[in-house]
Amino acid sequence: MATAAGTASATSFISATFTTPANSTESFAQNATMVGWMRESGGRGTLTLITTCLLTMFICTWVVIHRRVYRSNSMGQWHKAAIFLKAIVAPEFIAVEGLQEWSQAKKMVAQCAEYRDDEGESMELIHAFYISMLALRYRVGKNTSRVIWPNQYIWLLRNGFIEWRNHAEWGLLRRDIEDKSNTDGFAKATALVQVFWFVAQCIMRSTYDLPLAPLESMAISYIPLFAHDRFQREEFEDLAISSDFDDEGLDRQNSWGNIWALTPRVFEKEYNDARKAERLERQAQPMVSDSKGGFNVTVVSDIAVYKEERVVAHWDPDFYGSWLWPLICLFGASFGALHLISWETHFPTLTELWLWRASAIASIVSLLVFMHYPRVVLKWGGPVTMLSIISPAIYLLSRIIMIAGAIAAFRRADPALYETYVVSDYWIHIL
């Protein structure tokens, strides 16, 4: 870059410009043949492309998984792996479930706001998340501990059995919680750099009219999950504490099938406690005799309603009815919408192209329908309720189709997919 003649002084800054190589997209215009596996020479190859996408997807999913405390540490690790699979197949589920847990923690903080320590400090989000992860316990006998659930802790506070000014004795100091955390600052920084670099690359390719692979579009769709987690999570991860405790026999909540349920464990516990209390209250009512010496069947049928249910999703009523819910629905739909970046991408066949488009749209619509129902239970309740069960099935099917399509697209891809831009340094001179 030449400077203006006669200039006395100038201030220089290092910058970068992106230029397409000599064998740019025009060179491929004359040869529209599709290509398969590309080596790492003169541009980006298939292996580099796949590795970068998979690394970004792994970072955006693995770092958002915050495993709760289980009785068996090995089972907890397997559950984390299963939740990772859930994050890959259904990232929207993880995001919405995380928002519900955040809502529960915020609610707990609000309910405990009146209780303060000697320094005038009340409960914070980090304390609420810590208790919600079932990390707070009390000892029963010599060898057994029991979990203190959030609703139980609030009840103990309100009834004066414990005081917040003594929360340090329960291990609830912020520094104690942070010491038990398995966070890695370097790993978080590395993940953040990788995500920003990947987004920058995709933006620059779009700037130079270079296409993105379907797998790149899919990797971009996981970034909202990473961004949402960095926004709403306190700075601690899996807790490095003893797992020898009694979790009240909640085997179903720790089951493999329940991993796919969109019901935070704490919220479902509180809901079941409320149902149990109502059931006991109904059972305590005396049965009314009719004129023939029988019993009022209405009371019996009311009690029979409280049977075990297979809950697929249960939204927090305070969250579901709030002004935030429409925004949350749009946030959930954004994951599928980002796949539409590859609307004009070349696929091996026209059928695969339209299958990708239809699956992306189906994932958006089915998720919005699914989130419309405040509570979804696996039972027959008429055609309308069946729609609430079918919609998540359609969503999962569309996700699987898009994952398979993104991988299969590499067998015959647009040659421009492997075109790159060159970064060259130059000086900007400001007069």
Tab-separated table of C-alpha atoms in Angstrom:
chain	number	residue	atom	x	y	z
A	1	MET	CA	0.000	0.000	0.000
A	2	ALA	CA	1.537	3.362	-1.039
A	3	THR	CA	1.421	6.459	1.142
A	4	ALA	CA	0.565	9.974	-0.112
A	5	ALA	CA	3.551	12.046	-1.283
A	6	GLY	CA	4.742	14.823	0.966
A	7	THR	CA	3.277	13.438	4.148
A	8	ALA	CA	5.406	14.428	7.121
A	9	SER	CA	4.312	11.778	9.596
A	10	ALA	CA	1.952	8.846	9.899
A	11	THR	CA	0.746	6.456	12.572
A	12	SER	CA	0.976	2.766	11.664
A	13	PHE	CA	-1.226	-0.085	12.845
A	14	ILE	CA	-0.980	-3.788	12.152
A	15	SER	CA	-4.033	-5.188	10.443
A	16	ALA	CA	-4.963	-8.024	8.122
A	17	THR	CA	-6.694	-8.431	4.818
A	18	PHE	CA	-8.215	-11.536	3.295
A	19	THR	CA	-7.702	-12.339	-0.352
A	20	THR	CA	-8.814	-15.306	-2.329
A	21	PRO	CA	-6.105	-17.375	-3.958
A	22	ALA	CA	-5.464	-17.464	-7.663
A	23	ASN	CA	-7.511	-20.614	-8.058
A	24	SER	CA	-10.590	-18.855	-6.677
A	25	THR	CA	-14.243	-19.677	-7.156
A	26	GLU	CA	-14.164	-18.523	-10.791
A	27	SER	CA	-11.809	-21.370	-11.622
A	28	PHE	CA	-14.461	-23.816	-10.516
A	29	ALA	CA	-17.216	-22.169	-12.497
A	30	GLN	CA	-15.998	-23.932	-15.610
A	31	ASN	CA	-15.793	-27.267	-13.865
A	32	ALA	CA	-18.943	-27.926	-11.884
A	33	THR	CA	-18.081	-31.509	-11.001
A	34	MET	CA	-18.552	-32.571	-7.406
A	35	VAL	CA	-15.586	-33.806	-5.398
A	36	GLY	CA	-15.183	-36.389	-2.668
A	37	TRP	CA	-12.435	-36.638	-0.076
A	38	MET	CA	-9.908	-33.782	-0.391
A	39	ARG	CA	-6.335	-33.885	0.856
A	40	GLU	CA	-4.759	-31.164	2.983
A	41	SER	CA	-2.900	-29.412	0.147
A	42	GLY	CA	-3.261	-25.875	-1.157
A	43	GLY	CA	-6.336	-25.202	0.965
A	44	ARG	CA	-8.403	-26.884	3.591
A	45	GLY	CA	-8.990	-30.607	3.345
A	46	THR	CA	-11.859	-32.819	4.381
A	47	LEU	CA	-10.089	-34.050	7.509
A	48	THR	CA	-9.355	-30.513	8.735
A	49	LEU	CA	-12.910	-29.420	8.047
A	50	ILE	CA	-14.453	-32.359	9.896
A	51	THR	CA	-12.019	-32.104	12.814
A	52	THR	CA	-12.667	-28.381	13.305
A	53	CYS	CA	-16.431	-28.842	13.249
A	54	LEU	CA	-16.390	-31.797	15.628
A	55	LEU	CA	-14.072	-29.978	18.032
A	56	THR	CA	-16.372	-26.953	18.099
A	57	MET	CA	-19.424	-29.143	18.625
A	58	PHE	CA	-17.673	-31.005	21.437
A	59	ILE	CA	-16.673	-27.775	23.175
A	60	CYS	CA	-20.149	-26.272	22.884
A	61	THR	CA	-21.785	-29.374	24.385
A	62	TRP	CA	-19.353	-30.888	26.881
A	63	VAL	CA	-18.701	-27.650	28.781
A	64	VAL	CA	-22.431	-27.028	29.323
A	65	ILE	CA	-22.986	-30.368	31.069
A	66	HIS	CA	-23.078	-29.931	34.826
A	67	ARG	CA	-23.476	-33.362	36.347
A	68	ARG	CA	-25.385	-33.532	39.602
A	69	VAL	CA	-24.233	-35.610	42.526
A	70	TYR	CA	-25.173	-39.290	42.390
A	71	ARG	CA	-24.815	-42.052	44.935
A	72	SER	CA	-22.514	-43.931	42.579
A	73	ASN	CA	-19.692	-41.849	41.128
A	74	SER	CA	-19.228	-44.281	38.229
A	75	MET	CA	-22.944	-44.052	37.452
A	76	GLY	CA	-22.622	-40.284	37.529
A	77	GLN	CA	-19.873	-40.410	34.916
A	78	TRP	CA	-21.975	-42.650	32.672
A	79	HIS	CA	-24.889	-40.274	33.115
A	80	LYS	CA	-22.686	-37.372	32.059
A	81	ALA	CA	-21.722	-39.274	28.914
A	82	ALA	CA	-25.401	-39.976	28.219
A	83	ILE	CA	-26.289	-36.315	28.743
A	84	PHE	CA	-23.493	-35.418	26.322
A	85	LEU	CA	-25.188	-37.614	23.717
A	86	LYS	CA	-28.442	-35.818	24.486
A	87	ALA	CA	-26.708	-32.472	23.941
A	88	ILE	CA	-25.454	-33.635	20.538
A	89	VAL	CA	-28.812	-34.953	19.358
A	90	ALA	CA	-31.077	-32.416	21.074
A	91	PRO	CA	-29.181	-29.268	22.169
A	92	GLU	CA	-32.460	-27.379	22.596
A	93	PHE	CA	-33.467	-29.792	25.349
A	94	ILE	CA	-30.291	-29.046	27.309
A	95	ALA	CA	-30.718	-25.287	26.839
A	96	VAL	CA	-34.347	-25.169	27.970
A	97	GLU	CA	-33.680	-27.508	30.889
A	98	GLY	CA	-30.770	-25.311	31.950
A	99	LEU	CA	-32.984	-22.233	31.828
A	100	GLN	CA	-35.491	-23.990	34.067
A	101	GLU	CA	-32.778	-24.839	36.579
A	102	TRP	CA	-31.640	-21.223	36.470
A	103	SER	CA	-35.224	-20.131	37.139
A	104	GLN	CA	-35.448	-22.509	40.097
A	105	ALA	CA	-32.194	-21.143	41.528
A	106	LYS	CA	-33.392	-17.545	41.103
A	107	LYS	CA	-36.638	-18.445	42.852
A	108	MET	CA	-34.751	-20.002	45.765
A	109	VAL	CA	-32.598	-16.883	46.109
A	110	ALA	CA	-35.735	-14.715	46.200
A	111	GLN	CA	-37.386	-16.945	48.818
A	112	CYS	CA	-34.305	-16.757	51.047
A	113	ALA	CA	-33.563	-13.054	50.503
A	114	GLU	CA	-34.833	-12.039	53.952
A	115	TYR	CA	-32.297	-14.227	55.739
A	116	ARG	CA	-28.882	-12.594	56.107
A	117	ASP	CA	-25.591	-13.268	57.820
A	118	ASP	CA	-23.691	-11.000	60.203
A	119	GLU	CA	-22.280	-9.050	57.260
A	120	GLY	CA	-25.727	-8.429	55.798
A	121	GLU	CA	-25.210	-10.850	52.907
A	122	SER	CA	-28.005	-13.165	51.774
A	123	MET	CA	-28.061	-16.269	49.588
A	124	GLU	CA	-26.583	-15.927	46.101
A	125	LEU	CA	-27.027	-17.910	42.907
A	126	ILE	CA	-23.916	-19.978	43.543
A	127	HIS	CA	-25.407	-21.212	46.829
A	128	ALA	CA	-28.749	-22.004	45.193
A	129	PHE	CA	-27.083	-23.951	42.371
A	130	TYR	CA	-24.928	-25.804	44.892
A	131	ILE	CA	-27.961	-26.927	46.895
A	132	SER	CA	-29.891	-27.732	43.712
A	133	MET	CA	-27.076	-30.056	42.635
A	134	LEU	CA	-27.911	-32.107	45.767
A	135	ALA	CA	-24.523	-31.350	47.295
A	136	LEU	CA	-25.845	-30.323	50.730
A	137	ARG	CA	-26.406	-33.223	53.134
A	138	TYR	CA	-26.894	-34.026	56.807
A	139	ARG	CA	-25.726	-37.119	58.651
A	140	VAL	CA	-28.098	-39.780	59.939
A	141	GLY	CA	-26.393	-42.309	62.186
A	142	LYS	CA	-22.737	-43.172	61.653
A	143	ASN	CA	-22.514	-44.099	58.000
A	144	THR	CA	-25.516	-42.548	56.251
A	145	SER	CA	-26.165	-39.046	54.964
A	146	ARG	CA	-29.351	-37.660	53.494
A	147	VAL	CA	-29.793	-35.013	50.851
A	148	ILE	CA	-31.291	-31.669	51.777
A	149	TRP	CA	-33.439	-30.612	48.851
A	150	PRO	CA	-33.956	-26.898	48.121
A	151	ASN	CA	-37.571	-26.897	49.324
A	152	GLN	CA	-36.480	-28.664	52.522
A	153	TYR	CA	-33.699	-26.137	53.113
A	154	ILE	CA	-36.140	-23.251	52.691
A	155	TRP	CA	-38.536	-24.925	55.155
A	156	LEU	CA	-35.731	-25.316	57.719
A	157	LEU	CA	-34.834	-21.633	57.341
A	158	ARG	CA	-38.398	-20.427	57.692
A	159	ASN	CA	-39.055	-22.542	60.770
A	160	GLY	CA	-35.863	-21.499	62.539
A	161	PHE	CA	-34.159	-24.894	62.579
A	162	ILE	CA	-31.148	-23.405	60.797
A	163	GLU	CA	-29.930	-19.832	60.360
A	164	TRP	CA	-28.276	-18.305	57.336
A	165	ARG	CA	-25.663	-16.588	59.486
A	166	ASN	CA	-24.344	-20.090	60.235
A	167	HIS	CA	-24.185	-21.154	56.589
A	168	ALA	CA	-20.389	-21.450	56.806
A	169	GLU	CA	-20.854	-24.431	59.130
A	170	TRP	CA	-22.733	-26.166	56.303
A	171	GLY	CA	-19.897	-25.570	53.848
A	172	LEU	CA	-21.820	-22.867	51.991
A	173	LEU	CA	-19.110	-20.238	51.863
A	174	ARG	CA	-18.434	-19.140	48.296
A	175	ARG	CA	-14.741	-20.005	48.525
A	176	ASP	CA	-15.571	-23.477	49.876
A	177	ILE	CA	-17.929	-24.140	46.981
A	178	GLU	CA	-15.383	-22.873	44.468
A	179	ASP	CA	-12.716	-25.117	46.026
A	180	LYS	CA	-14.936	-28.145	45.401
A	181	SER	CA	-15.511	-27.161	41.810
A	182	ASN	CA	-13.764	-28.980	38.996
A	183	THR	CA	-13.534	-25.867	36.850
A	184	ASP	CA	-10.518	-25.271	34.660
A	185	GLY	CA	-9.948	-21.643	33.733
A	186	PHE	CA	-7.500	-22.491	30.961
A	187	ALA	CA	-9.935	-24.979	29.413
A	188	LYS	CA	-12.723	-22.384	29.487
A	189	ALA	CA	-10.491	-19.783	27.841
A	190	THR	CA	-9.415	-22.267	25.178
A	191	ALA	CA	-13.034	-23.160	24.474
A	192	LEU	CA	-13.965	-19.493	24.142
A	193	VAL	CA	-11.117	-18.819	21.702
A	194	GLN	CA	-12.034	-21.851	19.587
A	195	VAL	CA	-15.683	-20.793	19.352
A	196	PHE	CA	-14.838	-17.205	18.399
A	197	TRP	CA	-12.288	-18.370	15.813
A	198	PHE	CA	-14.773	-20.777	14.256
A	199	VAL	CA	-17.444	-18.072	14.007
A	200	ALA	CA	-14.938	-15.638	12.493
A	201	GLN	CA	-13.962	-18.181	9.847
A	202	CYS	CA	-17.592	-18.786	8.900
A	203	ILE	CA	-18.258	-15.049	8.647
A	204	MET	CA	-15.228	-14.492	6.425
A	205	ARG	CA	-16.218	-17.341	4.125
A	206	SER	CA	-19.647	-15.773	3.721
A	207	THR	CA	-17.992	-12.407	3.032
A	208	TYR	CA	-16.056	-13.920	0.128
A	209	ASP	CA	-19.048	-15.904	-1.146
A	210	LEU	CA	-17.451	-19.200	-0.195
A	211	PRO	CA	-19.957	-21.881	0.815
A	212	LEU	CA	-20.194	-23.545	4.209
A	213	ALA	CA	-20.458	-27.291	4.606
A	214	PRO	CA	-23.679	-28.608	6.195
A	215	LEU	CA	-21.541	-29.829	9.098
A	216	GLU	CA	-20.309	-26.259	9.619
A	217	SER	CA	-23.889	-24.992	9.738
A	218	MET	CA	-24.669	-27.695	12.275
A	219	ALA	CA	-21.641	-26.723	14.381
A	220	ILE	CA	-22.809	-23.094	14.360
A	221	SER	CA	-26.196	-24.206	15.698
A	222	TYR	CA	-24.517	-25.447	18.905
A	223	ILE	CA	-22.957	-22.074	19.684
A	224	PRO	CA	-26.152	-20.613	21.275
A	225	LEU	CA	-25.946	-23.492	23.759
A	226	PHE	CA	-22.408	-22.446	24.698
A	227	ALA	CA	-23.358	-18.751	24.875
A	228	HIS	CA	-26.430	-19.422	27.020
A	229	ASP	CA	-24.396	-21.510	29.444
A	230	ARG	CA	-21.716	-18.837	29.862
A	231	PHE	CA	-24.466	-16.292	30.543
A	232	GLN	CA	-26.564	-18.102	33.119
A	233	ARG	CA	-24.184	-20.402	35.003
A	234	GLU	CA	-22.218	-19.654	38.100
A	235	GLU	CA	-18.516	-20.411	37.867
A	236	PHE	CA	-18.448	-23.984	39.102
A	237	GLU	CA	-18.855	-27.338	37.458
A	238	ASP	CA	-19.105	-30.924	38.681
A	239	LEU	CA	-18.581	-31.060	42.411
A	240	ALA	CA	-15.670	-33.053	43.777
A	241	ILE	CA	-17.334	-34.306	46.970
A	242	SER	CA	-18.226	-37.605	48.589
A	243	SER	CA	-21.189	-39.394	47.015
A	244	ASP	CA	-22.124	-41.535	50.041
A	245	PHE	CA	-25.664	-40.360	50.735
A	246	ASP	CA	-29.300	-41.411	50.657
A	247	ASP	CA	-31.135	-39.874	47.701
A	248	GLU	CA	-34.545	-41.006	48.983
A	249	GLY	CA	-34.717	-43.906	46.563
A	250	LEU	CA	-35.305	-41.808	43.480
A	251	ASP	CA	-34.168	-44.561	41.137
A	252	ARG	CA	-36.456	-43.376	38.348
A	253	GLN	CA	-34.927	-39.905	38.356
A	254	ASN	CA	-31.490	-41.487	37.986
A	255	SER	CA	-32.606	-43.871	35.239
A	256	TRP	CA	-31.270	-43.753	31.686
A	257	GLY	CA	-34.702	-43.008	30.253
A	258	ASN	CA	-35.198	-40.004	32.512
A	259	ILE	CA	-32.140	-38.320	31.005
A	260	TRP	CA	-34.325	-37.416	28.020
A	261	ALA	CA	-37.107	-35.983	30.195
A	262	LEU	CA	-37.297	-32.198	30.206
A	263	THR	CA	-37.928	-31.959	33.929
A	264	PRO	CA	-35.280	-30.619	36.308
A	265	ARG	CA	-34.824	-33.118	39.112
A	266	VAL	CA	-35.369	-30.543	41.873
A	267	PHE	CA	-38.549	-29.236	40.284
A	268	GLU	CA	-39.991	-32.724	39.837
A	269	LYS	CA	-39.144	-33.532	43.473
A	270	GLU	CA	-41.052	-30.480	44.692
A	271	TYR	CA	-43.981	-31.312	42.432
A	272	ASN	CA	-44.125	-34.905	43.685
A	273	ASP	CA	-43.945	-33.728	47.304
A	274	ALA	CA	-46.926	-31.448	46.706
A	275	ARG	CA	-48.902	-34.276	45.078
A	276	LYS	CA	-48.032	-36.627	47.925
A	277	ALA	CA	-49.185	-34.095	50.532
A	278	GLU	CA	-52.459	-33.588	48.681
A	279	ARG	CA	-52.959	-37.340	48.398
A	280	LEU	CA	-52.397	-37.844	52.131
A	281	GLU	CA	-54.822	-35.038	52.863
A	282	ARG	CA	-57.473	-36.678	50.710
A	283	GLN	CA	-56.859	-40.069	52.266
A	284	ALA	CA	-57.321	-38.551	55.716
A	285	GLN	CA	-60.836	-37.394	54.804
A	286	PRO	CA	-63.588	-39.713	56.122
A	287	MET	CA	-65.434	-41.620	53.427
A	288	VAL	CA	-69.104	-40.649	53.197
A	289	SER	CA	-71.664	-43.470	53.292
A	290	ASP	CA	-74.569	-43.373	50.876
A	291	SER	CA	-78.165	-44.452	51.575
A	292	LYS	CA	-77.382	-48.062	50.604
A	293	GLY	CA	-74.517	-48.414	53.071
A	294	GLY	CA	-71.803	-48.072	50.420
A	295	PHE	CA	-69.002	-45.552	50.128
A	296	ASN	CA	-68.792	-42.438	48.074
A	297	VAL	CA	-66.857	-43.584	45.016
A	298	THR	CA	-65.837	-40.025	44.167
A	299	VAL	CA	-63.327	-39.891	47.021
A	300	VAL	CA	-61.846	-43.255	46.045
A	301	SER	CA	-61.475	-42.245	42.400
A	302	ASP	CA	-59.789	-38.995	43.415
A	303	ILE	CA	-57.209	-40.951	45.375
A	304	ALA	CA	-56.656	-43.352	42.484
A	305	VAL	CA	-55.654	-40.463	40.237
A	306	TYR	CA	-52.296	-40.236	42.023
A	307	LYS	CA	-50.448	-43.044	40.348
A	308	GLU	CA	-47.016	-43.218	38.844
A	309	GLU	CA	-46.717	-41.222	35.628
A	310	ARG	CA	-44.062	-41.151	32.974
A	311	VAL	CA	-43.385	-37.433	32.616
A	312	VAL	CA	-41.754	-36.377	29.356
A	313	ALA	CA	-41.685	-32.650	30.067
A	314	HIS	CA	-42.921	-30.385	32.806
A	315	TRP	CA	-42.292	-26.675	32.563
A	316	ASP	CA	-41.991	-24.557	35.670
A	317	PRO	CA	-45.420	-22.813	35.967
A	318	ASP	CA	-43.820	-19.536	37.055
A	319	PHE	CA	-41.481	-19.719	34.077
A	320	TYR	CA	-44.086	-20.992	31.602
A	321	GLY	CA	-46.542	-18.185	32.282
A	322	SER	CA	-44.002	-15.380	32.372
A	323	TRP	CA	-43.195	-12.809	29.705
A	324	LEU	CA	-39.903	-14.619	29.148
A	325	TRP	CA	-41.542	-17.754	27.770
A	326	PRO	CA	-42.096	-16.478	24.183
A	327	LEU	CA	-38.444	-15.398	24.106
A	328	ILE	CA	-37.385	-18.811	25.375
A	329	CYS	CA	-39.417	-20.460	22.617
A	330	LEU	CA	-37.688	-18.297	20.022
A	331	PHE	CA	-34.330	-19.122	21.578
A	332	GLY	CA	-35.118	-22.828	21.318
A	333	ALA	CA	-36.172	-22.415	17.691
A	334	SER	CA	-32.903	-20.639	16.860
A	335	PHE	CA	-30.984	-23.933	16.989
A	336	GLY	CA	-32.923	-25.381	14.073
A	337	ALA	CA	-33.079	-22.048	12.264
A	338	LEU	CA	-29.283	-21.835	12.071
A	339	HIS	CA	-29.276	-24.988	9.942
A	340	LEU	CA	-31.030	-22.966	7.256
A	341	ILE	CA	-27.673	-21.283	6.582
A	342	SER	CA	-27.061	-24.245	4.282
A	343	TRP	CA	-30.294	-23.672	2.352
A	344	GLU	CA	-28.380	-23.124	-0.913
A	345	THR	CA	-25.547	-25.555	-0.164
A	346	HIS	CA	-24.887	-28.216	-2.793
A	347	PHE	CA	-25.830	-31.714	-1.642
A	348	PRO	CA	-24.994	-34.957	-3.470
A	349	THR	CA	-28.607	-35.311	-4.601
A	350	LEU	CA	-31.663	-33.083	-4.840
A	351	THR	CA	-33.486	-35.435	-2.471
A	352	GLU	CA	-30.879	-34.899	0.243
A	353	LEU	CA	-31.077	-31.140	-0.237
A	354	TRP	CA	-34.839	-31.048	0.315
A	355	LEU	CA	-34.604	-33.581	3.112
A	356	TRP	CA	-32.186	-31.233	4.875
A	357	ARG	CA	-34.459	-28.238	4.352
A	358	ALA	CA	-37.576	-30.106	5.471
A	359	SER	CA	-35.812	-31.491	8.547
A	360	ALA	CA	-34.583	-28.049	9.604
A	361	ILE	CA	-38.094	-26.610	9.320
A	362	ALA	CA	-39.613	-29.655	11.056
A	363	SER	CA	-37.209	-29.302	13.988
A	364	ILE	CA	-38.297	-25.686	14.465
A	365	VAL	CA	-42.043	-26.291	14.213
A	366	SER	CA	-42.107	-29.508	16.264
A	367	LEU	CA	-40.138	-27.916	19.103
A	368	LEU	CA	-42.470	-24.913	19.240
A	369	VAL	CA	-45.482	-27.261	19.354
A	370	PHE	CA	-43.845	-29.345	22.074
A	371	MET	CA	-43.084	-26.279	24.209
A	372	HIS	CA	-46.702	-25.171	23.909
A	373	TYR	CA	-47.797	-27.878	26.382
A	374	PRO	CA	-47.062	-27.079	30.058
A	375	ARG	CA	-46.871	-30.773	31.021
A	376	VAL	CA	-46.445	-33.826	28.800
A	377	VAL	CA	-47.170	-37.317	30.147
A	378	LEU	CA	-46.941	-40.637	28.312
A	379	LYS	CA	-50.600	-41.606	28.402
A	380	TRP	CA	-53.591	-41.502	26.098
A	381	GLY	CA	-55.611	-38.351	26.526
A	382	GLY	CA	-57.113	-37.828	23.109
A	383	PRO	CA	-55.781	-36.651	19.742
A	384	VAL	CA	-54.676	-33.284	21.105
A	385	THR	CA	-52.478	-34.785	23.808
A	386	MET	CA	-51.031	-37.252	21.316
A	387	LEU	CA	-49.685	-34.269	19.398
A	388	SER	CA	-47.644	-33.347	22.476
A	389	ILE	CA	-46.023	-36.806	22.394
A	390	ILE	CA	-45.548	-36.994	18.621
A	391	SER	CA	-43.931	-33.547	18.328
A	392	PRO	CA	-40.739	-34.433	20.280
A	393	ALA	CA	-40.485	-37.669	18.275
A	394	ILE	CA	-40.624	-35.645	15.046
A	395	TYR	CA	-38.028	-33.273	16.435
A	396	LEU	CA	-35.601	-36.079	17.332
A	397	LEU	CA	-36.128	-37.733	13.945
A	398	SER	CA	-35.406	-34.476	12.119
A	399	ARG	CA	-32.241	-33.992	14.168
A	400	ILE	CA	-30.990	-37.479	13.325
A	401	ILE	CA	-31.720	-36.917	9.629
A	402	MET	CA	-29.741	-33.661	9.620
A	403	ILE	CA	-26.786	-35.259	11.418
A	404	ALA	CA	-26.742	-38.101	8.901
A	405	GLY	CA	-27.150	-35.661	6.008
A	406	ALA	CA	-24.278	-33.467	7.183
A	407	ILE	CA	-21.941	-36.454	7.273
A	408	ALA	CA	-23.146	-37.994	4.002
A	409	ALA	CA	-22.741	-34.679	2.164
A	410	PHE	CA	-18.945	-35.068	2.149
A	411	ARG	CA	-19.079	-37.923	-0.343
A	412	ARG	CA	-19.899	-35.482	-3.172
A	413	ALA	CA	-19.337	-31.843	-2.265
A	414	ASP	CA	-19.052	-28.544	-4.086
A	415	PRO	CA	-15.341	-27.917	-4.925
A	416	ALA	CA	-15.720	-24.323	-3.703
A	417	LEU	CA	-16.245	-25.780	-0.251
A	418	TYR	CA	-12.493	-26.331	-0.031
A	419	GLU	CA	-11.504	-22.904	-1.330
A	420	THR	CA	-9.755	-20.720	1.236
A	421	TYR	CA	-8.781	-17.112	1.685
A	422	VAL	CA	-5.209	-16.016	2.431
A	423	VAL	CA	-4.391	-13.791	5.390
A	424	SER	CA	-1.688	-11.210	4.640
A	425	ASP	CA	-0.420	-8.445	6.897
A	426	TYR	CA	-0.154	-4.875	5.756
A	427	TRP	CA	0.175	-1.425	7.277
A	428	ILE	CA	-2.604	1.101	7.598
A	429	HIS	CA	-1.226	4.633	7.622
A	430	ILE	CA	-3.361	7.375	9.094
A	431	LEU	CA	-2.353	10.888	8.040
